[in-house]
Amino acid sequence: MKTLRLLLASFLLTGLGWAIPAAAQDSTLTKILESGKLRVGTTGDWNPMSMKDPASGGYTGFDIDVMTELAKDLGVDIEFVPTEWKTLVPGIVADKYDISTSASITPQRIRSVGFTESYYTLGTVPLTQQKNAGRFTAWEDINQEDVTVAVTLGTSQEQQVKKLFPKAMIRTIEAPARDFQEVLAGRADVSVTSNVEASKLVEAHEVLTIVPVDEPAAPADIAFLVQQNDQIWLNYLNHWIRIKENQGFFDDLTDKWIPLD
């Protein structure tokens, strides 16, 4: 099996009968095919993209299905490597995993890591308790000195809240705790997260509601993180994403995990 993977690597990267150049030998793609394992960093706390079952230790979600399909097409096994939002980028840089599940493409992150082509666009929305529905109806209602906003350390929203709410008190939460839990406990008035996660949270916690802002803030593309200087691995992934888009794979996953009401 390992010999077959090595032959496949030679074919994919150089063409039949050619020697593998040094750059290709150093590529993550070659290393994955040689080792027979795809290492995926994931936080396991972003519903519906990546969720970890505390009892079994297993993962489910949109991105988990994507990575499982990627490993299948590569002909390798998959290993999910636990990480946190604050260590997501350092984990890629330190080669703790070959790729991560999705995250927003931000100026801060692209300084250190590369991103694949995006497959989904999301925005940021605020969450509060139902009892505050009359108090918060727009973004400007949150930007007040008597309002406490919770946000999770290392997320793209951590940077956004500083610009959105310069007057408010910002409460930064470290994993494994999450920002919305501060709202549930009454220690914060509002938390902010992606619109896809917010829709799941209000389903799971009937006390929560999405503040009816005119539109989500900070629209952002999400994609998978890889090492910045590995163009061979990045090219493979971008072509793979395009193939799967053309086959309707991502549309099917959207219907499964992010159905439109």
mmCIF file of N, CA and C in Angstrom, residues 35-123:
data_model
loop_
_atom_site.group_PDB
_atom_site.id
_atom_site.type_symbol
_atom_site.label_atom_id
_atom_site.label_comp_id
_atom_site.label_asym_id
_atom_site.label_seq_id
_atom_site.Cartn_x
_atom_site.Cartn_y
_atom_site.Cartn_z
ATOM 1 N N SER A 35 3.405 8.852 4.311
ATOM 2 C CA SER A 35 3.064 8.383 5.666
ATOM 3 C C SER A 35 1.732 7.652 5.712
ATOM 4 N N GLY A 36 0.867 7.940 4.730
ATOM 5 C CA GLY A 36 -0.453 7.328 4.733
ATOM 6 C C GLY A 36 -1.402 7.943 5.731
ATOM 7 N N LYS A 37 -1.106 9.185 6.172
ATOM 8 C CA LYS A 37 -1.949 9.824 7.188
ATOM 9 C C LYS A 37 -2.109 11.306 6.897
ATOM 10 N N LEU A 38 -3.345 11.799 7.009
ATOM 11 C CA LEU A 38 -3.660 13.218 6.923
ATOM 12 C C LEU A 38 -3.966 13.720 8.327
ATOM 13 N N ARG A 39 -3.158 14.681 8.817
ATOM 14 C CA ARG A 39 -3.347 15.244 10.153
ATOM 15 C C ARG A 39 -4.155 16.539 10.050
ATOM 16 N N VAL A 40 -5.283 16.575 10.737
ATOM 17 C CA VAL A 40 -6.204 17.715 10.640
ATOM 18 C C VAL A 40 -6.355 18.367 12.007
ATOM 19 N N GLY A 41 -5.968 19.625 12.116
ATOM 20 C CA GLY A 41 -6.188 20.365 13.352
ATOM 21 C C GLY A 41 -7.601 20.904 13.401
ATOM 22 N N THR A 42 -8.258 20.741 14.538
ATOM 23 C CA THR A 42 -9.633 21.220 14.648
ATOM 24 C C THR A 42 -9.965 21.564 16.097
ATOM 25 N N THR A 43 -10.789 22.600 16.277
ATOM 26 C CA THR A 43 -11.149 23.039 17.629
ATOM 27 C C THR A 43 -12.283 22.210 18.222
ATOM 28 N N GLY A 44 -13.143 21.679 17.372
ATOM 29 C CA GLY A 44 -14.240 20.848 17.866
ATOM 30 C C GLY A 44 -15.303 21.588 18.643
ATOM 31 N N ASP A 45 -15.347 22.933 18.495
ATOM 32 C CA ASP A 45 -16.320 23.710 19.273
ATOM 33 C C ASP A 45 -17.122 24.687 18.415
ATOM 34 N N TRP A 46 -17.147 24.433 17.104
ATOM 35 C CA TRP A 46 -17.826 25.359 16.192
ATOM 36 C C TRP A 46 -18.950 24.633 15.461
ATOM 37 N N ASN A 47 -20.115 24.720 16.003
ATOM 38 C CA ASN A 47 -21.311 24.112 15.424
ATOM 39 C C ASN A 47 -21.812 25.009 14.284
ATOM 40 N N PRO A 48 -22.019 24.485 13.077
ATOM 41 C CA PRO A 48 -22.049 23.074 12.666
ATOM 42 C C PRO A 48 -20.796 22.615 11.918
ATOM 43 N N MET A 49 -19.682 23.340 12.042
ATOM 44 C CA MET A 49 -18.510 23.017 11.235
ATOM 45 C C MET A 49 -17.669 21.898 11.835
ATOM 46 N N SER A 50 -17.398 21.970 13.135
ATOM 47 C CA SER A 50 -16.593 20.948 13.804
ATOM 48 C C SER A 50 -17.028 20.837 15.251
ATOM 49 N N MET A 51 -17.535 19.664 15.628
ATOM 50 C CA MET A 51 -18.041 19.447 16.986
ATOM 51 C C MET A 51 -17.467 18.153 17.557
ATOM 52 N N LYS A 52 -16.933 18.247 18.766
ATOM 53 C CA LYS A 52 -16.370 17.075 19.420
ATOM 54 C C LYS A 52 -17.346 16.523 20.438
ATOM 55 N N ASP A 53 -17.558 15.220 20.386
ATOM 56 C CA ASP A 53 -18.406 14.538 21.357
ATOM 57 C C ASP A 53 -17.564 14.239 22.595
ATOM 58 N N PRO A 54 -17.860 14.860 23.740
ATOM 59 C CA PRO A 54 -17.042 14.642 24.942
ATOM 60 C C PRO A 54 -17.007 13.191 25.384
ATOM 61 N N ALA A 55 -18.084 12.464 25.126
ATOM 62 C CA ALA A 55 -18.158 11.073 25.577
ATOM 63 C C ALA A 55 -17.271 10.151 24.740
ATOM 64 N N SER A 56 -17.393 10.265 23.418
ATOM 65 C CA SER A 56 -16.653 9.364 22.530
ATOM 66 C C SER A 56 -15.317 9.924 22.072
ATOM 67 N N GLY A 57 -15.178 11.262 22.128
ATOM 68 C CA GLY A 57 -13.966 11.878 21.600
ATOM 69 C C GLY A 57 -13.973 12.024 20.100
ATOM 70 N N GLY A 58 -15.065 11.607 19.454
ATOM 71 C CA GLY A 58 -15.171 11.704 18.006
ATOM 72 C C GLY A 58 -15.641 13.082 17.548
ATOM 73 N N TYR A 59 -15.490 13.344 16.257
ATOM 74 C CA TYR A 59 -15.854 14.636 15.692
ATOM 75 C C TYR A 59 -16.928 14.478 14.626
ATOM 76 N N THR A 60 -17.817 15.467 14.557
ATOM 77 C CA THR A 60 -18.810 15.529 13.499
ATOM 78 C C THR A 60 -18.900 16.963 12.998
ATOM 79 N N GLY A 61 -19.493 17.140 11.822
ATOM 80 C CA GLY A 61 -19.712 18.483 11.318
ATOM 81 C C GLY A 61 -19.386 18.615 9.847
ATOM 82 N N PHE A 62 -19.704 19.771 9.309
ATOM 83 C CA PHE A 62 -19.473 20.091 7.899
ATOM 84 C C PHE A 62 -18.009 19.861 7.528
ATOM 85 N N ASP A 63 -17.097 20.515 8.264
ATOM 86 C CA ASP A 63 -15.675 20.408 7.949
ATOM 87 C C ASP A 63 -15.138 19.002 8.166
ATOM 88 N N ILE A 64 -15.711 18.296 9.125
ATOM 89 C CA ILE A 64 -15.264 16.922 9.384
ATOM 90 C C ILE A 64 -15.599 16.039 8.189
ATOM 91 N N ASP A 65 -16.780 16.248 7.614
ATOM 92 C CA ASP A 65 -17.150 15.508 6.403
ATOM 93 C C ASP A 65 -16.224 15.860 5.241
ATOM 94 N N VAL A 66 -15.849 17.145 5.139
ATOM 95 C CA VAL A 66 -14.936 17.567 4.072
ATOM 96 C C VAL A 66 -13.588 16.866 4.220
ATOM 97 N N MET A 67 -13.044 16.891 5.426
ATOM 98 C CA MET A 67 -11.727 16.303 5.650
ATOM 99 C C MET A 67 -11.738 14.783 5.482
ATOM 100 N N THR A 68 -12.828 14.157 5.855
ATOM 101 C CA THR A 68 -12.963 12.710 5.659
ATOM 102 C C THR A 68 -12.964 12.374 4.173
ATOM 103 N N GLU A 69 -13.651 13.199 3.382
ATOM 104 C CA GLU A 69 -13.679 13.003 1.927
ATOM 105 C C GLU A 69 -12.298 13.246 1.316
ATOM 106 N N LEU A 70 -11.605 14.269 1.815
ATOM 107 C CA LEU A 70 -10.264 14.565 1.320
ATOM 108 C C LEU A 70 -9.325 13.392 1.576
ATOM 109 N N ALA A 71 -9.368 12.851 2.780
ATOM 110 C CA ALA A 71 -8.507 11.712 3.112
ATOM 111 C C ALA A 71 -8.845 10.508 2.235
ATOM 112 N N LYS A 72 -10.123 10.307 1.973
ATOM 113 C CA LYS A 72 -10.535 9.186 1.120
ATOM 114 C C LYS A 72 -9.971 9.335 -0.288
ATOM 115 N N ASP A 73 -10.061 10.551 -0.841
ATOM 116 C CA ASP A 73 -9.553 10.776 -2.193
ATOM 117 C C ASP A 73 -8.032 10.685 -2.254
ATOM 118 N N LEU A 74 -7.359 11.016 -1.156
ATOM 119 C CA LEU A 74 -5.905 10.869 -1.095
ATOM 120 C C LEU A 74 -5.496 9.416 -0.882
ATOM 121 N N GLY A 75 -6.439 8.595 -0.419
ATOM 122 C CA GLY A 75 -6.135 7.199 -0.136
ATOM 123 C C GLY A 75 -5.350 7.003 1.139
ATOM 124 N N VAL A 76 -5.613 7.876 2.140
ATOM 125 C CA VAL A 76 -4.864 7.811 3.399
ATOM 126 C C VAL A 76 -5.833 7.802 4.584
ATOM 127 N N ASP A 77 -5.298 7.489 5.750
ATOM 128 C CA ASP A 77 -6.077 7.572 6.981
ATOM 129 C C ASP A 77 -6.133 9.021 7.448
ATOM 130 N N ILE A 78 -7.025 9.295 8.389
ATOM 131 C CA ILE A 78 -7.173 10.650 8.909
ATOM 132 C C ILE A 78 -6.964 10.659 10.419
ATOM 133 N N GLU A 79 -6.291 11.685 10.902
ATOM 134 C CA GLU A 79 -6.091 11.880 12.333
ATOM 135 C C GLU A 79 -6.494 13.310 12.682
ATOM 136 N N PHE A 80 -7.463 13.450 13.581
ATOM 137 C CA PHE A 80 -7.879 14.770 14.022
ATOM 138 C C PHE A 80 -7.049 15.168 15.238
ATOM 139 N N VAL A 81 -6.409 16.323 15.137
ATOM 140 C CA VAL A 81 -5.521 16.817 16.190
ATOM 141 C C VAL A 81 -6.228 17.950 16.927
ATOM 142 N N PRO A 82 -6.529 17.785 18.218
ATOM 143 C CA PRO A 82 -7.235 18.842 18.957
ATOM 144 C C PRO A 82 -6.397 20.121 19.026
ATOM 145 N N THR A 83 -7.045 21.258 18.837
ATOM 146 C CA THR A 83 -6.388 22.543 18.988
ATOM 147 C C THR A 83 -7.424 23.543 19.506
ATOM 148 N N GLU A 84 -7.007 24.773 19.725
ATOM 149 C CA GLU A 84 -7.898 25.844 20.160
ATOM 150 C C GLU A 84 -7.771 27.003 19.188
ATOM 151 N N TRP A 85 -8.706 27.940 19.261
ATOM 152 C CA TRP A 85 -8.655 29.069 18.336
ATOM 153 C C TRP A 85 -7.368 29.870 18.501
ATOM 154 N N LYS A 86 -6.915 30.021 19.723
ATOM 155 C CA LYS A 86 -5.701 30.814 19.942
ATOM 156 C C LYS A 86 -4.449 30.103 19.456
ATOM 157 N N THR A 87 -4.504 28.771 19.285
ATOM 158 C CA THR A 87 -3.344 28.004 18.827
ATOM 159 C C THR A 87 -3.532 27.440 17.417
ATOM 160 N N LEU A 88 -4.620 27.817 16.746
ATOM 161 C CA LEU A 88 -4.904 27.270 15.418
ATOM 162 C C LEU A 88 -3.792 27.614 14.434
ATOM 163 N N VAL A 89 -3.426 28.885 14.356
ATOM 164 C CA VAL A 89 -2.365 29.322 13.449
ATOM 165 C C VAL A 89 -0.996 28.804 13.888
ATOM 166 N N PRO A 90 -0.608 28.946 15.174
ATOM 167 C CA PRO A 90 0.694 28.408 15.593
ATOM 168 C C PRO A 90 0.841 26.913 15.332
ATOM 169 N N GLY A 91 -0.263 26.170 15.392
ATOM 170 C CA GLY A 91 -0.194 24.734 15.140
ATOM 171 C C GLY A 91 0.182 24.415 13.705
ATOM 172 N N ILE A 92 -0.321 25.210 12.757
ATOM 173 C CA ILE A 92 0.062 25.050 11.351
ATOM 174 C C ILE A 92 1.540 25.403 11.174
ATOM 175 N N VAL A 93 1.937 26.539 11.737
ATOM 176 C CA VAL A 93 3.323 27.001 11.598
ATOM 177 C C VAL A 93 4.302 25.977 12.171
ATOM 178 N N ALA A 94 3.934 25.364 13.287
ATOM 179 C CA ALA A 94 4.812 24.398 13.966
ATOM 180 C C ALA A 94 4.695 22.985 13.392
ATOM 181 N N ASP A 95 3.905 22.812 12.314
ATOM 182 C CA ASP A 95 3.740 21.512 11.661
ATOM 183 C C ASP A 95 3.135 20.469 12.593
ATOM 184 N N LYS A 96 2.210 20.892 13.448
ATOM 185 C CA LYS A 96 1.505 19.942 14.300
ATOM 186 C C LYS A 96 0.390 19.238 13.539
ATOM 187 N N TYR A 97 -0.046 19.819 12.436
ATOM 188 C CA TYR A 97 -1.025 19.195 11.549
ATOM 189 C C TYR A 97 -0.822 19.730 10.140
ATOM 190 N N ASP A 98 -1.329 18.974 9.161
ATOM 191 C CA ASP A 98 -1.116 19.292 7.750
ATOM 192 C C ASP A 98 -2.094 20.334 7.222
ATOM 193 N N ILE A 99 -3.225 20.442 7.867
ATOM 194 C CA ILE A 99 -4.305 21.316 7.434
ATOM 195 C C ILE A 99 -5.222 21.510 8.633
ATOM 196 N N SER A 100 -5.951 22.595 8.648
ATOM 197 C CA SER A 100 -6.927 22.777 9.719
ATOM 198 C C SER A 100 -8.318 22.808 9.128
ATOM 199 N N THR A 101 -9.299 22.559 9.961
ATOM 200 C CA THR A 101 -10.665 22.829 9.541
ATOM 201 C C THR A 101 -10.825 24.343 9.392
ATOM 202 N N SER A 102 -11.944 24.784 8.891
ATOM 203 C CA SER A 102 -12.061 26.142 8.370
ATOM 204 C C SER A 102 -11.976 27.232 9.435
ATOM 205 N N ALA A 103 -11.566 28.398 8.978
ATOM 206 C CA ALA A 103 -11.517 29.608 9.785
ATOM 207 C C ALA A 103 -11.660 30.788 8.835
ATOM 208 N N SER A 104 -12.040 31.926 9.375
ATOM 209 C CA SER A 104 -12.179 33.130 8.549
ATOM 210 C C SER A 104 -10.801 33.584 8.069
ATOM 211 N N ILE A 105 -10.755 34.035 6.831
ATOM 212 C CA ILE A 105 -9.529 34.596 6.275
ATOM 213 C C ILE A 105 -9.409 36.036 6.773
ATOM 214 N N THR A 106 -8.394 36.308 7.564
ATOM 215 C CA THR A 106 -8.213 37.637 8.140
ATOM 216 C C THR A 106 -6.799 38.148 7.854
ATOM 217 N N PRO A 107 -6.607 39.481 7.850
ATOM 218 C CA PRO A 107 -5.267 40.027 7.628
ATOM 219 C C PRO A 107 -4.251 39.531 8.645
ATOM 220 N N GLN A 108 -4.684 39.321 9.889
ATOM 221 C CA GLN A 108 -3.762 38.848 10.918
ATOM 222 C C GLN A 108 -3.287 37.424 10.627
ATOM 223 N N ARG A 109 -4.197 36.564 10.188
ATOM 224 C CA ARG A 109 -3.838 35.168 9.956
ATOM 225 C C ARG A 109 -2.980 34.983 8.711
ATOM 226 N N ILE A 110 -3.243 35.759 7.646
ATOM 227 C CA ILE A 110 -2.489 35.546 6.413
ATOM 228 C C ILE A 110 -1.056 36.059 6.510
ATOM 229 N N ARG A 111 -0.718 36.700 7.607
ATOM 230 C CA ARG A 111 0.688 37.045 7.832
ATOM 231 C C ARG A 111 1.527 35.795 8.083
ATOM 232 N N SER A 112 0.900 34.751 8.622
ATOM 233 C CA SER A 112 1.660 33.585 9.092
ATOM 234 C C SER A 112 1.338 32.291 8.366
ATOM 235 N N VAL A 113 0.134 32.181 7.795
ATOM 236 C CA VAL A 113 -0.269 30.915 7.177
ATOM 237 C C VAL A 113 -0.901 31.172 5.812
ATOM 238 N N GLY A 114 -1.029 30.102 5.047
ATOM 239 C CA GLY A 114 -1.739 30.159 3.792
ATOM 240 C C GLY A 114 -3.164 29.664 3.959
ATOM 241 N N PHE A 115 -4.019 30.059 3.033
ATOM 242 C CA PHE A 115 -5.413 29.609 3.016
ATOM 243 C C PHE A 115 -5.739 29.010 1.654
ATOM 244 N N THR A 116 -6.579 27.988 1.670
ATOM 245 C CA THR A 116 -7.103 27.456 0.419
ATOM 246 C C THR A 116 -8.147 28.423 -0.129
ATOM 247 N N GLU A 117 -8.660 28.101 -1.312
ATOM 248 C CA GLU A 117 -9.795 28.842 -1.821
ATOM 249 C C GLU A 117 -10.966 28.695 -0.846
ATOM 250 N N SER A 118 -11.760 29.726 -0.765
ATOM 251 C CA SER A 118 -12.909 29.688 0.136
ATOM 252 C C SER A 118 -14.044 28.874 -0.467
ATOM 253 N N TYR A 119 -14.840 28.285 0.394
ATOM 254 C CA TYR A 119 -16.012 27.537 -0.059
ATOM 255 C C TYR A 119 -17.299 28.062 0.577
ATOM 256 N N TYR A 120 -17.187 29.051 1.488
ATOM 257 C CA TYR A 120 -18.400 29.561 2.153
ATOM 258 C C TYR A 120 -18.104 30.958 2.704
ATOM 259 N N THR A 121 -19.131 31.817 2.690
ATOM 260 C CA THR A 121 -19.015 33.163 3.245
ATOM 261 C C THR A 121 -20.004 33.317 4.393
ATOM 262 N N LEU A 122 -19.527 33.890 5.483
ATOM 263 C CA LEU A 122 -20.404 34.084 6.634
ATOM 264 C C LEU A 122 -20.231 35.497 7.177
ATOM 265 N N GLY A 123 -21.059 35.849 8.139
ATOM 266 C CA GLY A 123 -20.979 37.149 8.785
ATOM 267 C C GLY A 123 -21.106 37.004 10.286
#
